[in-house]
């Protein structure tokens, strides 16, 4: 019943931009902490951005500060990640997640490849 579905991943040149989206169903979106994670082959999954359920400020990994922006649409129950000035090091599968206390849900991921 709980579903998180990512979209927007693509092949893009260094310096380019992408906007990822996460559509959610089956849980109370407004009270969950929403996050974007990424995982490259052979590496562990890492957090890139977190946005709280209230109106607090988002948190970003140092590697993406100033380049990525996380946002949420409470009416549409959608999560977004705007990515600018993309670098080859940003290449990974990007995952949407939702967390409330000990509960945590994950999407299947969307591939982002940054290459010339």
Short mmCIF file of N, CA, C and O in Angstrom, two decimals:
data_model
loop_
_atom_site.label_atom_id
_atom_site.label_comp_id
_atom_site.label_asym_id
_atom_site.label_seq_id
_atom_site.Cartn_x
_atom_site.Cartn_y
_atom_site.Cartn_z
N UNK A 1 0.82 -1.21 0.00
CA UNK A 1 0.00 0.00 0.00
C UNK A 1 0.86 1.26 0.00
O UNK A 1 0.53 2.23 -0.69
N UNK A 2 1.95 1.25 0.77
CA UNK A 2 2.88 2.38 0.77
C UNK A 2 3.72 2.32 -0.50
O UNK A 2 4.32 1.29 -0.81
N UNK A 3 3.77 3.43 -1.22
CA UNK A 3 4.53 3.50 -2.46
C UNK A 3 5.28 4.82 -2.55
O UNK A 3 4.73 5.89 -2.26
N UNK A 4 6.54 4.74 -2.95
CA UNK A 4 7.35 5.90 -3.29
C UNK A 4 7.97 5.62 -4.66
O UNK A 4 8.68 4.62 -4.82
N UNK A 5 7.71 6.47 -5.63
CA UNK A 5 8.15 6.24 -7.00
C UNK A 5 8.92 7.45 -7.49
O UNK A 5 8.36 8.53 -7.64
N UNK A 6 10.22 7.24 -7.75
CA UNK A 6 11.09 8.31 -8.23
C UNK A 6 11.02 8.42 -9.76
O UNK A 6 10.79 7.44 -10.46
N UNK A 7 11.29 9.63 -10.25
CA UNK A 7 11.38 9.86 -11.69
C UNK A 7 12.30 11.05 -11.94
O UNK A 7 12.62 11.81 -11.03
N UNK A 8 12.72 11.22 -13.19
CA UNK A 8 13.51 12.37 -13.59
C UNK A 8 14.99 12.10 -13.82
O UNK A 8 15.69 12.98 -14.31
N UNK A 9 15.47 10.91 -13.48
CA UNK A 9 16.87 10.59 -13.72
C UNK A 9 17.17 10.51 -15.20
O UNK A 9 16.32 10.12 -16.00
N UNK A 10 18.42 10.87 -15.57
CA UNK A 10 18.78 10.92 -16.98
C UNK A 10 20.29 10.99 -17.12
O UNK A 10 21.02 11.06 -16.12
N UNK A 11 20.76 10.96 -18.36
CA UNK A 11 22.15 11.22 -18.70
C UNK A 11 22.30 12.71 -18.97
O UNK A 11 21.56 13.26 -19.79
N UNK A 12 23.26 13.36 -18.30
CA UNK A 12 23.44 14.80 -18.44
C UNK A 12 24.93 15.12 -18.44
O UNK A 12 25.73 14.41 -17.83
N UNK A 13 25.32 16.18 -19.13
CA UNK A 13 26.71 16.60 -19.18
C UNK A 13 27.10 17.35 -17.90
O UNK A 13 26.25 17.93 -17.23
N UNK A 14 28.40 17.33 -17.55
CA UNK A 14 28.84 18.13 -16.40
C UNK A 14 28.41 19.58 -16.54
O UNK A 14 28.49 20.17 -17.62
N UNK A 15 27.94 20.16 -15.43
CA UNK A 15 27.42 21.52 -15.43
C UNK A 15 25.94 21.61 -15.72
O UNK A 15 25.36 22.69 -15.57
N UNK A 16 25.32 20.52 -16.11
CA UNK A 16 23.91 20.50 -16.43
C UNK A 16 23.04 20.40 -15.20
O UNK A 16 23.52 20.34 -14.06
N UNK A 17 21.71 20.36 -15.43
CA UNK A 17 20.73 20.34 -14.34
C UNK A 17 19.69 19.25 -14.57
O UNK A 17 19.38 18.89 -15.71
N UNK A 18 19.14 18.74 -13.47
CA UNK A 18 18.04 17.80 -13.49
C UNK A 18 17.13 18.09 -12.30
O UNK A 18 17.60 18.60 -11.28
N UNK A 19 15.85 17.75 -12.42
CA UNK A 19 14.94 17.78 -11.29
C UNK A 19 14.33 16.41 -11.10
O UNK A 19 13.64 15.90 -11.98
N UNK A 20 14.59 15.81 -9.94
CA UNK A 20 14.01 14.53 -9.59
C UNK A 20 12.70 14.74 -8.85
O UNK A 20 12.52 15.73 -8.14
N UNK A 21 11.78 13.79 -9.01
CA UNK A 21 10.50 13.84 -8.32
C UNK A 21 10.21 12.50 -7.66
O UNK A 21 10.66 11.45 -8.12
N UNK A 22 9.47 12.55 -6.56
CA UNK A 22 9.07 11.36 -5.83
C UNK A 22 7.58 11.46 -5.53
O UNK A 22 7.16 12.34 -4.78
N UNK A 23 6.79 10.57 -6.12
CA UNK A 23 5.35 10.51 -5.87
C UNK A 23 5.08 9.52 -4.74
O UNK A 23 5.60 8.41 -4.75
N UNK A 24 4.25 9.91 -3.77
CA UNK A 24 4.02 9.08 -2.58
C UNK A 24 2.54 8.75 -2.41
O UNK A 24 1.67 9.55 -2.73
N UNK A 25 2.29 7.55 -1.85
CA UNK A 25 0.94 7.07 -1.60
C UNK A 25 0.95 6.15 -0.39
O UNK A 25 1.92 5.42 -0.18
N UNK A 26 -0.12 6.18 0.41
CA UNK A 26 -0.32 5.17 1.44
C UNK A 26 0.17 5.50 2.83
O UNK A 26 0.16 4.63 3.70
N UNK A 27 0.59 6.74 3.08
CA UNK A 27 1.00 7.15 4.42
C UNK A 27 0.74 8.64 4.60
O UNK A 27 0.47 9.36 3.63
N UNK A 28 0.82 9.09 5.86
CA UNK A 28 0.52 10.49 6.17
C UNK A 28 1.74 11.34 5.86
O UNK A 28 2.59 11.58 6.71
N UNK A 29 1.80 11.81 4.63
CA UNK A 29 2.95 12.53 4.10
C UNK A 29 3.37 13.71 4.98
O UNK A 29 4.56 13.96 5.18
N UNK A 30 2.39 14.43 5.54
CA UNK A 30 2.66 15.67 6.25
C UNK A 30 3.46 15.51 7.54
O UNK A 30 4.05 16.48 8.01
N UNK A 31 3.50 14.32 8.13
CA UNK A 31 4.21 14.11 9.39
C UNK A 31 5.52 13.35 9.23
O UNK A 31 6.21 13.09 10.22
N UNK A 32 5.89 12.99 8.01
CA UNK A 32 7.10 12.23 7.76
C UNK A 32 8.27 13.12 7.38
O UNK A 32 8.11 14.12 6.67
N UNK A 33 9.46 12.75 7.87
CA UNK A 33 10.70 13.35 7.38
C UNK A 33 10.99 12.75 6.01
O UNK A 33 11.04 11.53 5.85
N UNK A 34 11.19 13.60 5.03
CA UNK A 34 11.45 13.15 3.66
C UNK A 34 12.91 13.42 3.30
O UNK A 34 13.46 14.47 3.64
N UNK A 35 13.52 12.46 2.58
CA UNK A 35 14.94 12.56 2.27
C UNK A 35 15.24 12.02 0.88
O UNK A 35 14.50 11.21 0.33
N UNK A 36 16.37 12.49 0.34
CA UNK A 36 16.97 11.91 -0.86
C UNK A 36 18.30 11.27 -0.48
O UNK A 36 19.12 11.89 0.19
N UNK A 37 18.50 10.03 -0.91
CA UNK A 37 19.75 9.31 -0.77
C UNK A 37 20.28 8.95 -2.15
O UNK A 37 19.53 8.98 -3.13
N UNK A 38 21.56 8.60 -2.22
CA UNK A 38 22.12 8.12 -3.48
C UNK A 38 23.14 7.02 -3.21
O UNK A 38 23.74 6.95 -2.14
N UNK A 39 23.32 6.16 -4.21
CA UNK A 39 24.26 5.06 -4.10
C UNK A 39 24.92 4.80 -5.44
O UNK A 39 24.24 4.53 -6.43
N UNK A 40 26.24 4.86 -5.45
CA UNK A 40 27.03 4.53 -6.63
C UNK A 40 27.49 3.08 -6.53
O UNK A 40 27.59 2.53 -5.43
N UNK A 41 27.79 2.43 -7.66
CA UNK A 41 28.25 1.04 -7.62
C UNK A 41 29.48 0.87 -6.74
O UNK A 41 30.44 1.64 -6.83
N UNK A 42 29.44 -0.12 -5.84
CA UNK A 42 30.55 -0.39 -4.95
C UNK A 42 30.64 0.51 -3.74
O UNK A 42 31.57 0.36 -2.94
N UNK A 43 29.71 1.43 -3.58
CA UNK A 43 29.72 2.35 -2.45
C UNK A 43 28.45 2.20 -1.63
O UNK A 43 27.44 1.68 -2.11
N UNK A 44 28.50 2.64 -0.37
CA UNK A 44 27.33 2.61 0.49
C UNK A 44 26.38 3.74 0.15
O UNK A 44 26.77 4.77 -0.38
N UNK A 45 25.12 3.54 0.48
CA UNK A 45 24.12 4.57 0.28
C UNK A 45 24.40 5.75 1.20
O UNK A 45 24.70 5.58 2.39
N UNK A 46 24.32 6.98 0.67
CA UNK A 46 24.59 8.17 1.46
C UNK A 46 23.43 9.16 1.35
O UNK A 46 22.78 9.27 0.32
N UNK A 47 23.20 9.88 2.44
CA UNK A 47 22.18 10.91 2.47
C UNK A 47 22.68 12.15 1.75
O UNK A 47 23.82 12.57 1.95
N UNK A 48 21.82 12.74 0.91
CA UNK A 48 22.20 13.96 0.21
C UNK A 48 21.37 15.16 0.63
O UNK A 48 21.86 16.29 0.59
N UNK A 49 20.11 14.94 1.05
CA UNK A 49 19.26 16.05 1.45
C UNK A 49 18.11 15.55 2.31
O UNK A 49 17.57 14.47 2.06
N UNK A 50 17.71 16.34 3.32
CA UNK A 50 16.63 16.00 4.23
C UNK A 50 15.75 17.22 4.44
O UNK A 50 16.26 18.33 4.64
N UNK A 51 14.43 17.02 4.41
CA UNK A 51 13.50 18.11 4.69
C UNK A 51 12.51 17.64 5.76
O UNK A 51 11.91 16.58 5.64
N UNK A 52 12.32 18.43 6.84
CA UNK A 52 11.45 18.01 7.94
C UNK A 52 9.97 18.16 7.59
O UNK A 52 9.62 18.81 6.60
N UNK A 53 9.09 17.57 8.41
CA UNK A 53 7.65 17.66 8.15
C UNK A 53 7.06 19.01 8.49
O UNK A 53 5.98 19.33 8.01
N UNK A 54 7.76 19.81 9.32
CA UNK A 54 7.29 21.14 9.65
C UNK A 54 7.92 22.15 8.69
O UNK A 54 8.23 21.81 7.54
N UNK A 55 8.14 23.37 9.16
CA UNK A 55 8.71 24.41 8.30
C UNK A 55 10.18 24.70 8.63
O UNK A 55 10.69 25.78 8.35
N UNK A 56 10.86 23.72 9.22
CA UNK A 56 12.27 23.84 9.52
C UNK A 56 13.12 23.82 8.25
O UNK A 56 12.66 23.45 7.18
N UNK A 57 14.38 24.20 8.41
CA UNK A 57 15.29 24.30 7.28
C UNK A 57 15.77 22.92 6.84
O UNK A 57 16.04 22.06 7.67
N UNK A 58 15.91 22.70 5.52
CA UNK A 58 16.47 21.44 5.03
C UNK A 58 17.94 21.29 5.39
O UNK A 58 18.62 22.27 5.70
N UNK A 59 18.42 20.06 5.34
CA UNK A 59 19.82 19.74 5.59
C UNK A 59 20.41 19.08 4.36
O UNK A 59 19.75 18.26 3.72
N UNK A 60 21.67 19.42 4.03
CA UNK A 60 22.33 18.91 2.83
C UNK A 60 23.70 18.34 3.17
O UNK A 60 24.38 18.81 4.08
N UNK A 61 24.10 17.32 2.41
CA UNK A 61 25.47 16.85 2.48
C UNK A 61 26.40 17.96 2.00
O UNK A 61 26.05 18.74 1.12
N UNK A 62 27.61 18.02 2.57
CA UNK A 62 28.56 19.06 2.19
C UNK A 62 28.85 19.06 0.69
O UNK A 62 29.05 20.12 0.08
N UNK A 63 28.85 17.89 0.09
CA UNK A 63 29.21 17.76 -1.32
C UNK A 63 28.19 18.38 -2.27
O UNK A 63 28.52 18.63 -3.43
N UNK A 64 26.96 18.63 -1.80
CA UNK A 64 25.91 19.16 -2.67
C UNK A 64 25.41 20.54 -2.25
O UNK A 64 24.57 21.11 -2.94
N UNK A 65 25.91 21.08 -1.15
CA UNK A 65 25.47 22.39 -0.67
C UNK A 65 25.71 23.45 -1.74
O UNK A 65 26.78 23.52 -2.33
N UNK A 66 24.70 24.28 -1.96
CA UNK A 66 24.79 25.33 -2.95
C UNK A 66 24.43 24.89 -4.34
O UNK A 66 24.28 25.73 -5.24
N UNK A 67 24.29 23.58 -4.56
CA UNK A 67 23.97 23.05 -5.89
C UNK A 67 22.61 22.35 -5.94
O UNK A 67 21.92 22.42 -6.95
N UNK A 68 22.22 21.68 -4.85
CA UNK A 68 20.97 20.92 -4.79
C UNK A 68 19.97 21.63 -3.89
O UNK A 68 20.35 22.24 -2.88
N UNK A 69 18.68 21.51 -4.21
CA UNK A 69 17.61 22.06 -3.39
C UNK A 69 16.49 21.03 -3.25
O UNK A 69 15.95 20.57 -4.25
N UNK A 70 16.15 20.67 -2.01
CA UNK A 70 15.07 19.75 -1.74
C UNK A 70 13.80 20.54 -1.40
O UNK A 70 13.87 21.59 -0.75
N UNK A 71 12.65 20.05 -1.84
CA UNK A 71 11.38 20.71 -1.55
C UNK A 71 10.26 19.68 -1.51
O UNK A 71 10.41 18.57 -2.02
N UNK A 72 9.15 20.06 -0.89
CA UNK A 72 8.00 19.16 -0.82
C UNK A 72 6.71 19.92 -1.10
O UNK A 72 6.55 21.07 -0.69
N UNK A 73 5.80 19.27 -1.81
CA UNK A 73 4.48 19.81 -2.09
C UNK A 73 3.48 19.01 -1.26
O UNK A 73 3.18 17.86 -1.58
N UNK A 74 2.97 19.62 -0.19
CA UNK A 74 2.10 18.91 0.74
C UNK A 74 0.74 18.60 0.14
O UNK A 74 0.11 17.61 0.51
N UNK A 75 0.27 19.43 -0.78
CA UNK A 75 -1.00 19.19 -1.44
C UNK A 75 -0.95 17.99 -2.37
O UNK A 75 -1.87 17.16 -2.39
N UNK A 76 0.13 17.86 -3.14
CA UNK A 76 0.29 16.76 -4.09
C UNK A 76 1.01 15.56 -3.48
O UNK A 76 1.12 14.53 -4.14
N UNK A 77 1.51 15.69 -2.25
CA UNK A 77 2.29 14.64 -1.59
C UNK A 77 3.49 14.24 -2.45
O UNK A 77 3.78 13.06 -2.66
N UNK A 78 4.21 15.24 -2.94
CA UNK A 78 5.35 15.03 -3.81
C UNK A 78 6.62 15.59 -3.18
O UNK A 78 6.58 16.61 -2.47
N UNK A 79 7.73 14.94 -3.43
CA UNK A 79 9.05 15.38 -3.01
C UNK A 79 9.89 15.65 -4.25
O UNK A 79 9.81 14.88 -5.21
N UNK A 80 10.72 16.70 -4.21
CA UNK A 80 11.53 17.07 -5.36
C UNK A 80 12.98 17.29 -4.95
O UNK A 80 13.29 17.61 -3.80
N UNK A 81 13.88 17.12 -5.92
CA UNK A 81 15.28 17.47 -5.74
C UNK A 81 15.76 18.17 -7.00
O UNK A 81 15.90 17.54 -8.05
N UNK A 82 16.00 19.48 -6.89
CA UNK A 82 16.56 20.25 -7.98
C UNK A 82 18.08 20.16 -7.91
O UNK A 82 18.67 20.52 -6.89
N UNK A 83 18.72 19.70 -8.98
CA UNK A 83 20.15 19.50 -9.01
C UNK A 83 20.76 20.37 -10.10
O UNK A 83 20.44 20.21 -11.28
N UNK A 84 21.65 21.28 -9.70
CA UNK A 84 22.33 22.19 -10.63
C UNK A 84 23.83 21.97 -10.58
O UNK A 84 24.36 21.43 -9.61
N UNK A 85 24.52 22.41 -11.63
CA UNK A 85 25.98 22.28 -11.71
C UNK A 85 26.43 20.86 -11.40
O UNK A 85 27.33 20.63 -10.59
N UNK A 86 25.81 19.91 -12.07
CA UNK A 86 26.11 18.50 -11.81
C UNK A 86 27.54 18.14 -12.17
O UNK A 86 28.10 18.66 -13.14
N UNK A 87 28.11 17.24 -11.37
CA UNK A 87 29.48 16.78 -11.53
C UNK A 87 29.49 15.27 -11.76
O UNK A 87 28.55 14.59 -11.36
N UNK A 88 30.55 14.73 -12.38
CA UNK A 88 30.63 13.28 -12.55
C UNK A 88 30.49 12.51 -11.25
O UNK A 88 29.95 11.40 -11.25
N UNK A 89 30.94 13.09 -10.14
CA UNK A 89 30.84 12.45 -8.83
C UNK A 89 29.41 12.33 -8.34
O UNK A 89 29.14 11.60 -7.38
N UNK A 90 28.47 13.03 -8.98
CA UNK A 90 27.05 12.92 -8.62
C UNK A 90 26.40 11.69 -9.25
O UNK A 90 25.23 11.40 -8.95
N UNK A 91 27.10 10.98 -10.12
CA UNK A 91 26.55 9.80 -10.77
C UNK A 91 26.20 8.73 -9.73
O UNK A 91 27.05 8.31 -8.95
N UNK A 92 24.93 8.30 -9.72
CA UNK A 92 24.45 7.33 -8.74
C UNK A 92 22.99 7.03 -9.02
O UNK A 92 22.33 7.70 -9.82
N UNK A 93 22.47 6.02 -8.33
CA UNK A 93 21.03 5.81 -8.26
C UNK A 93 20.51 6.64 -7.08
O UNK A 93 21.03 6.53 -5.97
N UNK A 94 19.51 7.45 -7.34
CA UNK A 94 18.95 8.33 -6.32
C UNK A 94 17.64 7.75 -5.79
O UNK A 94 16.76 7.38 -6.56
N UNK A 95 17.51 7.70 -4.45
CA UNK A 95 16.37 7.10 -3.78
C UNK A 95 15.62 8.13 -2.95
O UNK A 95 16.23 8.95 -2.26
N UNK A 96 14.32 8.05 -2.98
CA UNK A 96 13.44 8.82 -2.12
C UNK A 96 13.12 8.01 -0.87
O UNK A 96 12.91 6.79 -0.96
N UNK A 97 13.08 8.65 0.30
CA UNK A 97 12.74 7.96 1.53
C UNK A 97 11.80 8.78 2.40
O UNK A 97 11.78 10.00 2.32
N UNK A 98 11.02 8.08 3.23
CA UNK A 98 10.10 8.70 4.17
C UNK A 98 10.29 8.05 5.53
O UNK A 98 10.32 6.83 5.63
N UNK A 99 10.43 8.87 6.59
CA UNK A 99 10.72 8.35 7.92
C UNK A 99 9.82 8.99 8.97
O UNK A 99 9.61 10.20 8.97
N UNK A 100 9.31 8.15 9.88
CA UNK A 100 8.56 8.60 11.04
C UNK A 100 8.90 7.67 12.19
O UNK A 100 8.54 6.49 12.17
N UNK A 101 9.62 8.18 13.19
CA UNK A 101 10.11 7.37 14.30
C UNK A 101 10.90 6.18 13.74
O UNK A 101 11.87 6.36 13.01
N UNK A 102 10.48 4.94 14.06
CA UNK A 102 11.19 3.76 13.59
C UNK A 102 10.74 3.28 12.21
O UNK A 102 11.33 2.34 11.67
N UNK A 103 9.73 3.91 11.65
CA UNK A 103 9.24 3.54 10.33
C UNK A 103 10.06 4.23 9.25
O UNK A 103 10.34 5.42 9.34
N UNK A 104 10.44 3.47 8.20
CA UNK A 104 11.15 4.06 7.09
C UNK A 104 10.78 3.34 5.80
O UNK A 104 10.82 2.11 5.73
N UNK A 105 10.42 4.11 4.78
CA UNK A 105 10.04 3.57 3.48
C UNK A 105 11.00 4.06 2.42
O UNK A 105 11.57 5.15 2.51
N UNK A 106 11.16 3.25 1.35
CA UNK A 106 12.09 3.55 0.26
C UNK A 106 11.45 3.35 -1.09
O UNK A 106 10.62 2.46 -1.28
N UNK A 107 11.86 4.17 -2.05
CA UNK A 107 11.50 3.95 -3.44
C UNK A 107 12.49 3.02 -4.11
O UNK A 107 13.45 2.54 -3.50
N UNK A 108 12.29 2.75 -5.40
CA UNK A 108 13.15 1.85 -6.15
C UNK A 108 14.35 2.53 -6.78
O UNK A 108 15.29 1.87 -7.20
N UNK A 109 14.34 3.85 -6.84
CA UNK A 109 15.48 4.60 -7.32
C UNK A 109 15.37 5.02 -8.78
O UNK A 109 14.65 4.42 -9.57
N UNK A 110 16.12 6.07 -9.12
CA UNK A 110 16.21 6.55 -10.50
C UNK A 110 17.67 6.88 -10.80
O UNK A 110 18.38 7.46 -9.98
N UNK A 111 18.14 6.48 -11.98
CA UNK A 111 19.55 6.59 -12.34
C UNK A 111 19.89 8.00 -12.83
O UNK A 111 19.24 8.53 -13.74
N UNK A 112 20.92 8.58 -12.25
CA UNK A 112 21.49 9.85 -12.71
C UNK A 112 22.92 9.59 -13.15
O UNK A 112 23.74 9.09 -12.37
N UNK A 113 23.23 9.92 -14.40
CA UNK A 113 24.57 9.75 -14.93
C UNK A 113 25.08 11.08 -15.46
O UNK A 113 24.44 11.69 -16.33
N UNK A 114 26.21 11.53 -14.94
CA UNK A 114 26.82 12.80 -15.35
C UNK A 114 28.12 12.48 -16.08
O UNK A 114 29.08 12.01 -15.48
N UNK A 115 28.14 12.72 -17.38
CA UNK A 115 29.28 12.34 -18.20
C UNK A 115 29.32 13.17 -19.48
O UNK A 115 28.29 13.60 -19.98
N UNK A 116 30.55 13.38 -20.00
CA UNK A 116 30.71 14.04 -21.28
C UNK A 116 30.49 13.08 -22.43
O UNK A 116 30.37 13.47 -23.57
#
